[in-house]
Amino acid sequence: MRVAMIGTGYVGLVSGACFADFGHDVTCVDKDTGKIAALDKGEVPIYEPGLAELVAGNARAGRLKFATSLPEAVKAADAVFIAVGTPSRRGDGHADLSYVFDAAREIAAALSGFTAVITKSTVPVGTGDEVERIIGETRKDADYAVVSNPEFLREGAAIQDFKHPDRIVVGTDDARAREVMAELYRPLYLNRAPILFTGRRTAELIKYAANAFLATKITFINEIADLAEKAGADVQEIARGIGLDNRIGAKFLHAGPGFGGSCLPKDTVALIKTGHDHGAPLRIVEAVAAVNDARKRAMARKVQSALGGDIAGKTIAVLGLTFKPNTDDMREAPSITLIAALQDMGATVRAYDPAGMDQAKPLLGKVAFCDSAYSCAEGASALVIVTEWEEFRALDFARLKSVMAKPVLVDLRNVYSAADVARHGFAYESVGRAGTADS
Ligand SMILES: NC(=O)c1ccc[n+]([C@@H]2O[C@H](COP(=O)([O-])OP(=O)(O)OC[C@H]3O[C@@H](n4cnc5c(N)ncnc54)[C@H](O)[C@@H]3O)[C@@H](O)[C@H]2O)c1
C-alpha cells in the first residue's frame, strides 16, 4: 500500500516508520523544513529508543521517504494519515483543530483516485464529520472516505506499542476504507492484535475516554498517596494490594508528581469542553484535571518541608526534566511547574536530564543546566528526583554526599526506599510513604 503520513512528529514518524517496516511504501510529510532536512540526512529529530535504526533501515530499503510538499505524496497514496498536532487552544482549552483542518484542505486539493483519509491525531468527537465536509467542499469530485484511527502509543516505548498494540481502533462505515485499513494493519492482525471496527464518532471518543481513564487512575493513586502519608501507610503497598485485583489492574498506579506530557493534560481538558458542549458534563474528569494541576505546585512544598520549611537562598538539584523517562518531550512536564514554584520560593535551581536538556532550556528560565547527576548535586541542599530515568536508579550516594551542602533526597518517583537511603546518611522524603526528613 502507498501511504502518505501528514505530520512527522512523535506519532507520524513512528507510525510512518513502522508501516514502512511492515512493507508499505510510506512518505512522511512535514511543513517543518528543518525536520525533513534532518531526516533526509539520516538524523532523527526526536529521542525515541530504536527509532533511529528503524528509520535508517527502511529509508535505506527505499520504503520510507520524507517530503515537505504534500501534493505529490497524497496523489500517489491509497491511504493518507493526518498526524498533525492538536494542542490546547489558547484561552479555552478546546482542542485546536486548525492544523487538522488546514491539512484536510491541502489533502483535498491533491486527492487522486479512491483514498482513505485517516485521522490519527487525537480529535474531539465529530471532527471526522468536519474533515469530510471540508474535503467535499474543496473538491466536489473527490473519491474518498474519512476514517478515525486513534493512536495509543506511549512515548519511550512507541515502536513496541505500535507493533504490539493492545488493540487497533478503526472508525468507519465505508466498506472500501475498511479494506484499506485491514490491509494496512494486516501484519498486526496476523499477530492477533484485535482490530475493533466502530462508527467514526465512537472511535474518536474511545481515544479520549481511554486517556481520561488513565489520568483518573494516576490521580486517584496520587490522592491515596497523600492520605497514606498522613495516615502512616505505604502507597506502594496499597497500589500492589489493589493492582493485583484483575478488575483494577496494576498499571498507572504509581504515585508521583502528577501527570504531564503531550497527551493526558490537553486531552482531559478537551474532553471536559466536549462534555460541556454536549450538555453532558464530566465531573470526574473535571476533578482529575483540577487535582492534577494543584499537585504539581504542591510538590515544591514537599521539597520545602524536607528542608525544614525554608528554601529561600538554597540550591536545589533537580534530576530528570522530561515528563517521563526515555523521551525528550517536555510538553506539560511536572518539572516545569515544580521548578517555577521552587524559584518563586527563592531557591536557586540546578538541573540535569539525560535526553531532554535541549527541549528544556527554552522553557526553563534561570536554571543552571549540568552534564551529570553529580555535577548537578554540587552545593545543593536537596536532590529531587522528578523523572525516573534508569541512570538515577543506582546513584552513588557517597559521591553525592561529598558534593552536596546537605544530604537530603526528595524522591518524587519512589525509586528508593527510606531504609536504603538512610544507610547512606541521607534524609529522605518520597510520595505516599513515611519519610525521614525534618518536616
Ligand atoms: N505524542 C504522543 O505520545 C501521542 C500519542 C497518541 C496520540 N497523539 C496525538 O497525535 C497527534 C500528533 O502528536 P505528536 O506528539 O506527534 O505532535 P508533534 O507536534 O510532535 O508533531 C506534529 C507535526 O505535524 C506537523 N504539521 C502540522 N501541520 C502540518 C501540515 N499541514 N502539513 C504537514 N505537517 C504538518 C508539525 O510541523 C509537526 O512536526 C496529536 O493529536 C496527539 O494528541 C500523540
Tab-separated table of C-alpha atoms and ligand atoms in Angstrom:
chain	number	residue	atom	x	y	z
A	1	MET	CA	0.000	0.000	0.000
A	2	ARG	CA	1.096	3.543	-0.640
A	3	VAL	CA	0.850	5.700	2.457
A	4	ALA	CA	1.211	9.447	2.992
A	5	MET	CA	1.761	10.475	6.620
A	6	ILE	CA	0.948	14.152	7.097
A	7	GLY	CA	2.831	15.403	10.167
A	8	THR	CA	6.151	13.806	11.062
A	9	GLY	CA	6.225	14.318	14.823
A	10	TYR	CA	6.292	11.725	17.624
A	11	VAL	CA	3.245	9.917	16.221
A	12	GLY	CA	3.707	10.489	12.470
A	13	LEU	CA	7.350	9.460	12.364
A	14	VAL	CA	6.895	6.353	14.496
A	15	SER	CA	3.741	5.279	12.610
A	16	GLY	CA	5.325	6.005	9.221
A	17	ALA	CA	8.500	4.081	10.057
A	18	CYS	CA	6.509	1.118	11.427
A	19	PHE	CA	4.186	0.974	8.383
A	20	ALA	CA	7.294	1.036	6.158
A	21	ASP	CA	8.726	-1.772	8.252
A	22	PHE	CA	5.574	-3.810	7.531
A	23	GLY	CA	6.446	-3.425	3.827
A	24	HIS	CA	4.250	-0.479	2.848
A	25	ASP	CA	5.578	2.366	0.742
A	26	VAL	CA	5.481	5.434	3.034
A	27	THR	CA	6.143	9.143	2.540
A	28	CYS	CA	6.287	11.213	5.710
A	29	VAL	CA	5.407	14.846	5.038
A	30	ASP	CA	6.050	17.791	7.320
A	31	LYS	CA	5.871	21.551	6.935
A	32	ASP	CA	8.924	21.895	9.141
A	33	THR	CA	11.714	22.052	6.588
A	34	GLY	CA	14.402	21.677	9.280
A	35	LYS	CA	12.853	18.408	10.433
A	36	ILE	CA	12.666	16.971	6.923
A	37	ALA	CA	16.199	18.126	6.054
A	38	ALA	CA	17.491	16.367	9.184
A	39	LEU	CA	15.596	13.172	8.343
A	40	ASP	CA	16.918	13.256	4.784
A	41	LYS	CA	20.418	13.345	6.264
A	42	GLY	CA	19.606	10.338	8.441
A	43	GLU	CA	19.165	12.352	11.664
A	44	VAL	CA	16.091	11.616	13.777
A	45	PRO	CA	14.818	14.838	15.373
A	46	ILE	CA	13.306	13.224	18.487
A	47	TYR	CA	14.637	10.889	21.166
A	48	GLU	CA	12.755	7.594	20.997
A	49	PRO	CA	14.533	4.285	21.670
A	50	GLY	CA	15.053	2.205	18.488
A	51	LEU	CA	13.585	4.834	16.168
A	52	ALA	CA	16.841	5.960	14.516
A	53	GLU	CA	17.644	2.368	13.479
A	54	LEU	CA	14.094	1.730	12.238
A	55	VAL	CA	14.058	4.928	10.180
A	56	ALA	CA	17.537	4.304	8.741
A	57	GLY	CA	16.776	0.694	7.767
A	58	ASN	CA	13.529	1.500	5.999
A	59	ALA	CA	14.903	4.618	4.303
A	60	ARG	CA	17.811	2.511	3.001
A	61	ALA	CA	15.366	-0.085	1.705
A	62	GLY	CA	13.531	2.680	-0.199
A	63	ARG	CA	10.235	2.131	1.659
A	64	LEU	CA	10.392	5.319	3.737
A	65	LYS	CA	10.766	8.779	2.199
A	66	PHE	CA	10.460	12.310	3.501
A	67	ALA	CA	8.973	15.385	1.869
A	68	THR	CA	7.966	18.941	2.634
A	69	SER	CA	5.489	19.066	-0.215
A	70	LEU	CA	2.182	17.326	0.384
A	71	PRO	CA	0.529	17.047	-3.078
A	72	GLU	CA	2.902	14.538	-4.651
A	73	ALA	CA	2.728	12.157	-1.675
A	74	VAL	CA	-1.086	12.414	-1.431
A	75	LYS	CA	-1.670	11.972	-5.173
A	76	ALA	CA	0.140	8.629	-5.132
A	77	ALA	CA	-1.378	7.371	-1.862
A	78	ASP	CA	-4.075	4.783	-1.133
A	79	ALA	CA	-4.112	5.943	2.477
A	80	VAL	CA	-3.410	9.440	3.807
A	81	PHE	CA	-2.935	9.793	7.558
A	82	ILE	CA	-3.405	13.093	9.354
A	83	ALA	CA	-0.941	13.019	12.278
A	84	VAL	CA	-0.546	16.732	12.955
A	85	GLY	CA	-0.693	18.305	16.417
A	86	THR	CA	-3.947	19.078	18.239
A	87	PRO	CA	-2.704	21.253	21.125
A	88	SER	CA	-4.919	23.018	23.635
A	89	ARG	CA	-6.479	26.096	22.104
A	90	ARG	CA	-5.218	29.165	23.908
A	91	GLY	CA	-7.870	30.638	26.190
A	92	ASP	CA	-10.474	27.889	26.440
A	93	GLY	CA	-8.692	24.506	26.410
A	94	HIS	CA	-10.645	23.115	23.450
A	95	ALA	CA	-8.506	21.066	21.051
A	96	ASP	CA	-7.026	23.405	18.442
A	97	LEU	CA	-8.087	21.755	15.193
A	98	SER	CA	-6.617	24.345	12.853
A	99	TYR	CA	-3.699	22.078	11.843
A	100	VAL	CA	-6.087	19.203	11.124
A	101	PHE	CA	-8.422	21.345	9.011
A	102	ASP	CA	-5.536	23.003	7.133
A	103	ALA	CA	-4.134	19.567	6.351
A	104	ALA	CA	-7.602	18.379	5.218
A	105	ARG	CA	-7.850	21.288	2.738
A	106	GLU	CA	-4.389	20.583	1.338
A	107	ILE	CA	-5.123	16.867	1.102
A	108	ALA	CA	-8.437	17.504	-0.670
A	109	ALA	CA	-6.754	19.539	-3.383
A	110	ALA	CA	-4.317	16.706	-4.142
A	111	LEU	CA	-6.545	13.586	-3.925
A	112	SER	CA	-6.475	11.252	-6.896
A	113	GLY	CA	-8.451	8.006	-7.144
A	114	PHE	CA	-10.154	6.414	-4.126
A	115	THR	CA	-8.263	7.408	-0.987
A	116	ALA	CA	-8.843	6.681	2.659
A	117	VAL	CA	-8.167	9.850	4.665
A	118	ILE	CA	-7.404	8.705	8.177
A	119	THR	CA	-7.261	10.898	11.268
A	120	LYS	CA	-4.585	9.593	13.619
A	121	SER	CA	-4.358	12.844	15.557
A	122	THR	CA	-6.421	12.885	18.746
A	123	VAL	CA	-9.534	14.848	17.792
A	124	PRO	CA	-12.847	15.576	19.538
A	125	VAL	CA	-15.934	13.599	18.620
A	126	GLY	CA	-17.420	14.910	15.380
A	127	THR	CA	-14.137	16.134	13.882
A	128	GLY	CA	-14.250	13.413	11.208
A	129	ASP	CA	-17.593	14.824	10.005
A	130	GLU	CA	-15.985	18.249	9.636
A	131	VAL	CA	-12.933	16.837	7.814
A	132	GLU	CA	-15.323	15.023	5.469
A	133	ARG	CA	-17.248	18.249	4.841
A	134	ILE	CA	-14.058	20.278	4.216
A	135	ILE	CA	-12.748	17.757	1.687
A	136	GLY	CA	-16.129	17.515	-0.061
A	137	GLU	CA	-16.393	21.296	-0.302
A	138	THR	CA	-12.836	21.759	-1.521
A	139	ARG	CA	-13.042	19.017	-4.137
A	140	LYS	CA	-16.551	18.134	-5.328
A	141	ASP	CA	-15.194	15.294	-7.498
A	142	ALA	CA	-13.019	13.613	-4.849
A	143	ASP	CA	-13.490	9.900	-4.183
A	144	TYR	CA	-12.609	9.406	-0.518
A	145	ALA	CA	-13.681	8.148	2.878
A	146	VAL	CA	-12.713	9.739	6.184
A	147	VAL	CA	-11.669	7.255	8.882
A	148	SER	CA	-10.815	7.678	12.555
A	149	ASN	CA	-7.825	5.608	13.694
A	150	PRO	CA	-6.677	6.999	17.049
A	151	GLU	CA	-3.168	6.205	18.204
A	152	PHE	CA	-2.413	4.738	21.630
A	153	LEU	CA	1.392	4.526	21.546
A	154	ARG	CA	3.382	5.737	24.534
A	155	GLU	CA	6.470	7.850	24.054
A	156	GLY	CA	9.525	5.950	25.262
A	157	ALA	CA	8.005	2.622	24.155
A	158	ALA	CA	6.451	3.854	20.927
A	159	ILE	CA	7.728	1.249	18.478
A	160	GLN	CA	6.874	-1.662	20.739
A	161	ASP	CA	3.409	-0.160	21.299
A	162	PHE	CA	2.797	0.449	17.606
A	163	LYS	CA	3.894	-3.050	16.621
A	164	HIS	CA	2.267	-4.860	19.531
A	165	PRO	CA	-0.830	-2.830	20.313
A	166	ASP	CA	-3.455	-3.978	22.801
A	167	ARG	CA	-5.981	-3.078	20.098
A	168	ILE	CA	-6.354	-1.132	16.868
A	169	VAL	CA	-9.425	1.074	16.731
A	170	VAL	CA	-10.845	1.903	13.304
A	171	GLY	CA	-13.907	4.116	12.972
A	172	THR	CA	-15.595	3.961	9.596
A	173	ASP	CA	-18.809	2.811	7.939
A	174	ASP	CA	-17.218	2.716	4.489
A	175	ALA	CA	-16.530	-0.789	3.124
A	176	ARG	CA	-13.672	0.289	0.852
A	177	ALA	CA	-11.939	2.202	3.646
A	178	ARG	CA	-12.352	-0.802	5.885
A	179	GLU	CA	-10.481	-2.917	3.338
A	180	VAL	CA	-7.667	-0.368	3.144
A	181	MET	CA	-7.352	-0.344	6.942
A	182	ALA	CA	-7.386	-4.139	7.186
A	183	GLU	CA	-4.655	-4.318	4.534
A	184	LEU	CA	-2.521	-1.673	6.257
A	185	TYR	CA	-2.657	-3.380	9.609
A	186	ARG	CA	-2.628	-6.972	8.302
A	187	PRO	CA	0.805	-7.797	9.819
A	188	LEU	CA	-0.590	-6.982	13.272
A	189	TYR	CA	-3.843	-8.695	12.526
A	190	LEU	CA	-1.868	-11.888	11.879
A	191	ASN	CA	-0.266	-11.437	15.303
A	192	ARG	CA	-3.830	-11.406	16.621
A	193	ALA	CA	-3.883	-7.787	17.729
A	194	PRO	CA	-7.615	-7.178	17.857
A	195	ILE	CA	-8.928	-4.685	15.318
A	196	LEU	CA	-12.044	-3.002	16.590
A	197	PHE	CA	-14.215	-1.614	13.802
A	198	THR	CA	-16.616	1.005	15.128
A	199	GLY	CA	-18.518	4.073	13.994
A	200	ARG	CA	-16.286	7.096	13.416
A	201	ARG	CA	-17.643	9.135	16.311
A	202	THR	CA	-17.263	6.169	18.635
A	203	ALA	CA	-13.607	5.734	17.646
A	204	GLU	CA	-12.940	9.420	18.311
A	205	LEU	CA	-14.477	9.167	21.749
A	206	ILE	CA	-12.676	5.904	22.601
A	207	LYS	CA	-9.358	7.764	22.483
A	208	TYR	CA	-10.467	10.495	24.883
A	209	ALA	CA	-12.226	8.057	27.194
A	210	ALA	CA	-9.048	5.942	27.373
A	211	ASN	CA	-6.814	8.902	28.212
A	212	ALA	CA	-9.270	10.330	30.727
A	213	PHE	CA	-9.486	6.947	32.437
A	214	LEU	CA	-5.695	6.643	32.660
A	215	ALA	CA	-5.455	10.191	34.015
A	216	THR	CA	-8.103	9.291	36.597
A	217	LYS	CA	-6.172	6.217	37.716
A	218	ILE	CA	-2.987	8.240	38.224
A	219	THR	CA	-4.801	10.995	40.060
A	220	PHE	CA	-6.656	8.532	42.238
A	221	ILE	CA	-3.457	6.892	43.464
A	222	ASN	CA	-1.860	10.318	43.960
A	223	GLU	CA	-4.661	11.330	46.316
A	224	ILE	CA	-4.429	7.997	48.102
A	225	ALA	CA	-0.680	8.711	48.444
A	226	ASP	CA	-1.434	11.989	50.234
A	227	LEU	CA	-3.730	10.167	52.616
A	228	ALA	CA	-1.217	7.331	53.134
A	229	GLU	CA	1.488	9.856	54.046
A	230	LYS	CA	-0.713	11.454	56.696
A	231	ALA	CA	-2.104	8.179	58.000
A	232	GLY	CA	1.204	6.303	58.227
A	233	ALA	CA	0.575	3.848	55.387
A	234	ASP	CA	2.619	2.960	52.293
A	235	VAL	CA	1.098	3.851	48.915
A	236	GLN	CA	3.262	1.393	47.013
A	237	GLU	CA	1.906	-1.489	49.031
A	238	ILE	CA	-1.592	-0.107	48.600
A	239	ALA	CA	-1.065	0.073	44.830
A	240	ARG	CA	0.100	-3.534	44.836
A	241	GLY	CA	-2.730	-4.560	47.099
A	242	ILE	CA	-5.352	-3.115	44.778
A	243	GLY	CA	-3.499	-3.666	41.486
A	244	LEU	CA	-3.412	-7.432	41.916
A	245	ASP	CA	-7.185	-7.323	41.639
A	246	ASN	CA	-7.790	-8.062	37.947
A	247	ARG	CA	-10.739	-5.704	37.888
A	248	ILE	CA	-8.376	-2.850	38.774
A	249	GLY	CA	-5.040	-3.838	37.203
A	250	ALA	CA	-1.539	-2.830	38.326
A	251	LYS	CA	-0.670	-0.271	35.670
A	252	PHE	CA	-0.934	3.503	36.081
A	253	LEU	CA	-0.953	3.155	39.853
A	254	HIS	CA	2.430	4.770	40.510
A	255	ALA	CA	2.108	7.744	42.797
A	256	GLY	CA	4.193	10.714	41.719
A	257	PRO	CA	4.277	14.431	40.978
A	258	GLY	CA	1.173	14.447	38.753
A	259	PHE	CA	0.725	13.532	35.113
A	260	GLY	CA	2.182	15.627	32.319
A	261	GLY	CA	3.151	15.045	28.721
A	262	SER	CA	1.825	15.770	25.286
A	263	CYS	CA	-1.485	13.942	25.742
A	264	LEU	CA	-3.126	13.478	29.152
A	265	PRO	CA	-3.241	17.148	30.243
A	266	LYS	CA	-4.601	18.520	26.970
A	267	ASP	CA	-6.892	15.571	26.295
A	268	THR	CA	-8.585	15.667	29.708
A	269	VAL	CA	-9.265	19.388	29.326
A	270	ALA	CA	-10.526	18.962	25.752
A	271	LEU	CA	-12.856	16.145	26.865
A	272	ILE	CA	-14.249	18.339	29.632
A	273	LYS	CA	-15.016	21.000	26.990
A	274	THR	CA	-16.661	18.444	24.730
A	275	GLY	CA	-18.798	17.272	27.646
A	276	HIS	CA	-19.991	20.815	28.296
A	277	ASP	CA	-20.711	21.401	24.599
A	278	HIS	CA	-22.928	18.319	24.567
A	279	GLY	CA	-24.665	19.105	27.848
A	280	ALA	CA	-23.071	16.027	29.424
A	281	PRO	CA	-20.582	17.359	31.988
A	282	LEU	CA	-17.802	15.008	33.060
A	283	ARG	CA	-17.474	15.807	36.746
A	284	ILE	CA	-14.934	13.089	37.491
A	285	VAL	CA	-12.619	14.252	34.728
A	286	GLU	CA	-13.019	17.856	35.895
A	287	ALA	CA	-11.870	16.845	39.365
A	288	VAL	CA	-8.939	14.906	37.897
A	289	ALA	CA	-7.694	17.928	35.941
A	290	ALA	CA	-8.039	20.271	38.925
A	291	VAL	CA	-6.378	17.881	41.391
A	292	ASN	CA	-3.509	17.240	39.000
A	293	ASP	CA	-2.884	20.945	38.406
A	294	ALA	CA	-2.712	21.656	42.126
A	295	ARG	CA	-0.403	18.713	42.698
A	296	LYS	CA	2.467	19.970	40.592
A	297	ARG	CA	2.953	23.061	42.747
A	298	ALA	CA	2.330	21.056	45.906
A	299	MET	CA	5.478	19.078	45.088
A	300	ALA	CA	7.526	22.251	45.658
A	301	ARG	CA	6.045	22.476	49.153
A	302	LYS	CA	7.158	18.884	49.725
A	303	VAL	CA	10.726	19.908	48.876
A	304	GLN	CA	10.369	22.932	51.143
A	305	SER	CA	9.222	20.830	54.083
A	306	ALA	CA	12.021	18.315	53.524
A	307	LEU	CA	14.371	21.230	54.162
A	308	GLY	CA	12.616	22.227	57.364
A	309	GLY	CA	10.382	24.850	55.781
A	310	ASP	CA	12.814	27.375	54.358
A	311	ILE	CA	14.411	27.089	50.977
A	312	ALA	CA	14.995	30.761	50.190
A	313	GLY	CA	18.618	31.224	49.151
A	314	LYS	CA	19.244	27.472	48.974
A	315	THR	CA	20.297	25.474	45.937
A	316	ILE	CA	18.056	22.615	44.777
A	317	ALA	CA	19.278	19.991	42.314
A	318	VAL	CA	16.606	18.552	40.016
A	319	LEU	CA	17.211	15.189	38.344
A	320	GLY	CA	15.010	14.491	35.332
A	321	LEU	CA	13.104	17.145	33.424
A	322	THR	CA	11.130	15.307	30.714
A	323	PHE	CA	7.578	14.280	31.565
A	324	LYS	CA	8.710	10.658	31.713
A	325	PRO	CA	11.876	8.669	31.010
A	326	ASN	CA	13.058	7.602	27.528
A	327	THR	CA	11.741	10.640	25.728
A	328	ASP	CA	12.998	14.183	25.189
A	329	ASP	CA	9.425	15.512	25.290
A	330	MET	CA	8.983	18.395	27.730
A	331	ARG	CA	5.341	19.189	26.976
A	332	GLU	CA	3.493	19.852	30.271
A	333	ALA	CA	6.303	18.168	32.234
A	334	PRO	CA	5.744	18.439	36.020
A	335	SER	CA	9.343	19.684	36.281
A	336	ILE	CA	8.331	22.989	34.667
A	337	THR	CA	5.783	23.875	37.354
A	338	LEU	CA	7.913	22.469	40.161
A	339	ILE	CA	10.985	24.473	39.157
A	340	ALA	CA	8.991	27.701	38.766
A	341	ALA	CA	7.477	27.154	42.240
A	342	LEU	CA	10.907	26.490	43.794
A	343	GLN	CA	12.244	29.659	42.206
A	344	ASP	CA	9.212	31.592	43.480
A	345	MET	CA	10.167	30.386	46.966
A	346	GLY	CA	13.610	31.902	46.485
A	347	ALA	CA	15.608	28.769	45.628
A	348	THR	CA	18.337	28.506	43.024
A	349	VAL	CA	17.798	25.522	40.736
A	350	ARG	CA	20.354	23.281	39.047
A	351	ALA	CA	19.097	20.566	36.691
A	352	TYR	CA	20.159	17.574	34.665
A	353	ASP	CA	18.279	15.328	32.239
A	354	PRO	CA	19.813	12.567	30.094
A	355	ALA	CA	17.910	13.493	26.883
A	356	GLY	CA	15.661	16.481	27.451
A	357	MET	CA	18.050	19.389	28.027
A	358	ASP	CA	17.766	20.894	24.539
A	359	GLN	CA	13.987	20.910	24.762
A	360	ALA	CA	14.047	22.099	28.384
A	361	LYS	CA	16.369	25.071	28.005
A	362	PRO	CA	13.918	27.395	26.210
A	363	LEU	CA	11.186	26.521	28.753
A	364	LEU	CA	13.092	26.996	31.994
A	365	GLY	CA	14.473	30.364	32.967
A	366	LYS	CA	17.429	30.918	35.321
A	367	VAL	CA	18.285	27.236	35.723
A	368	ALA	CA	21.899	26.047	35.769
A	369	PHE	CA	21.997	23.065	33.373
A	370	CYS	CA	24.553	20.404	34.290
A	371	ASP	CA	26.048	17.444	32.466
A	372	SER	CA	25.552	14.706	35.069
A	373	ALA	CA	23.659	13.896	38.254
A	374	TYR	CA	26.831	14.507	40.253
A	375	SER	CA	27.711	17.910	38.849
A	376	CYS	CA	24.046	18.830	39.305
A	377	ALA	CA	24.236	17.939	43.005
A	378	GLU	CA	27.177	20.260	43.692
A	379	GLY	CA	26.372	22.668	46.512
A	380	ALA	CA	22.737	21.549	46.688
A	381	SER	CA	20.752	21.414	49.909
A	382	ALA	CA	18.402	18.835	48.368
A	383	LEU	CA	18.415	16.489	45.407
A	384	VAL	CA	14.976	16.000	43.832
A	385	ILE	CA	14.241	13.075	41.506
A	386	VAL	CA	11.462	14.261	39.212
A	387	THR	CA	11.775	11.801	36.305
A	388	GLU	CA	12.814	8.203	36.932
A	389	TRP	CA	15.469	7.708	34.240
A	390	GLU	CA	17.312	4.382	34.636
A	391	GLU	CA	20.591	6.159	35.413
A	392	PHE	CA	19.041	7.633	38.567
A	393	ARG	CA	18.163	4.202	39.955
A	394	ALA	CA	21.617	3.366	41.305
A	395	LEU	CA	23.095	6.703	42.339
A	396	ASP	CA	26.418	6.737	44.176
A	397	PHE	CA	25.264	8.272	47.456
A	398	ALA	CA	28.745	8.646	48.935
A	399	ARG	CA	29.769	10.697	45.900
A	400	LEU	CA	26.602	12.768	46.078
A	401	LYS	CA	27.068	13.423	49.796
A	402	SER	CA	30.626	14.596	49.236
A	403	VAL	CA	29.492	17.384	46.867
A	404	MET	CA	26.158	18.404	48.421
A	405	ALA	CA	25.652	21.140	51.024
A	406	LYS	CA	23.163	18.902	52.853
A	407	PRO	CA	22.352	15.213	52.239
A	408	VAL	CA	18.620	15.380	51.505
A	409	LEU	CA	16.862	13.328	48.826
A	410	VAL	CA	13.311	14.097	47.705
A	411	ASP	CA	12.241	11.154	45.591
A	412	LEU	CA	9.064	12.101	43.706
A	413	ARG	CA	9.017	8.742	41.857
A	414	ASN	CA	9.595	6.405	44.804
A	415	VAL	CA	12.705	4.950	43.171
A	416	TYR	CA	14.420	4.259	46.512
A	417	SER	CA	13.373	3.003	49.909
A	418	ALA	CA	13.770	5.081	53.057
A	419	ALA	CA	15.924	2.368	54.680
A	420	ASP	CA	18.371	2.245	51.725
A	421	VAL	CA	18.797	5.975	51.622
A	422	ALA	CA	19.099	6.330	55.413
A	423	ARG	CA	22.028	3.887	55.389
A	424	HIS	CA	23.950	6.428	53.345
A	425	GLY	CA	23.203	9.180	55.839
A	426	PHE	CA	20.606	10.965	53.720
A	427	ALA	CA	17.346	12.423	54.936
A	428	TYR	CA	14.630	11.125	52.655
A	429	GLU	CA	11.192	12.192	51.517
A	430	SER	CA	9.115	10.312	48.938
A	431	VAL	CA	5.485	10.153	47.813
A	432	GLY	CA	2.870	8.400	49.919
A	433	ARG	CA	5.342	6.767	52.291
A	434	ALA	CA	6.853	7.723	55.640
A	435	GLY	CA	9.919	9.934	55.224
A	436	THR	CA	12.953	10.650	57.382
A	437	ALA	CA	13.447	14.312	56.501
A	438	ASP	CA	12.936	17.035	59.141
A	439	SER	CA	9.427	18.033	58.100
B	1	LIG	N1	2.914	12.105	21.327
B	1	LIG	C1	2.192	11.068	21.738
B	1	LIG	O1	2.618	10.278	22.576
B	1	LIG	C2	0.817	10.821	21.163
B	1	LIG	C3	0.190	9.577	21.382
B	1	LIG	C4	-1.063	9.346	20.834
B	1	LIG	C5	-1.696	10.357	20.096
B	1	LIG	N2	-1.082	11.554	19.920
B	1	LIG	C6	-1.756	12.574	19.112
B	1	LIG	O2	-1.158	12.584	17.819
B	1	LIG	C7	-1.149	13.905	17.285
B	1	LIG	C8	0.273	14.314	16.934
B	1	LIG	O3	1.027	14.361	18.117
B	1	LIG	P1	2.619	14.484	18.100
B	1	LIG	O4	3.062	14.349	19.507
B	1	LIG	O5	3.173	13.572	17.067
B	1	LIG	O6	2.768	16.018	17.595
B	1	LIG	P2	4.069	16.774	17.108
B	1	LIG	O7	3.868	18.191	17.467
B	1	LIG	O8	5.296	16.046	17.586
B	1	LIG	O9	4.040	16.624	15.520
B	1	LIG	C9	3.108	17.233	14.678
B	1	LIG	C10	3.819	17.565	13.372
B	1	LIG	O10	2.852	17.969	12.398
B	1	LIG	C11	3.460	18.936	11.569
B	1	LIG	N3	2.401	19.641	10.815
B	1	LIG	C12	1.439	20.467	11.270
B	1	LIG	N4	0.619	20.852	10.262
B	1	LIG	C13	1.075	20.255	9.138
B	1	LIG	C14	0.649	20.249	7.761
B	1	LIG	N5	-0.424	20.915	7.363
B	1	LIG	N6	1.372	19.523	6.880
B	1	LIG	C15	2.456	18.831	7.275
B	1	LIG	N7	2.906	18.778	8.567
B	1	LIG	C16	2.213	19.487	9.466
B	1	LIG	C17	4.257	19.787	12.528
B	1	LIG	O11	5.273	20.518	11.870
B	1	LIG	C18	4.820	18.723	13.478
B	1	LIG	O12	6.093	18.261	13.063
B	1	LIG	C19	-1.817	14.784	18.358
B	1	LIG	O13	-3.191	14.899	18.066
B	1	LIG	C20	-1.623	13.990	19.624
B	1	LIG	O14	-2.611	14.270	20.581
B	1	LIG	C21	0.173	11.801	20.418
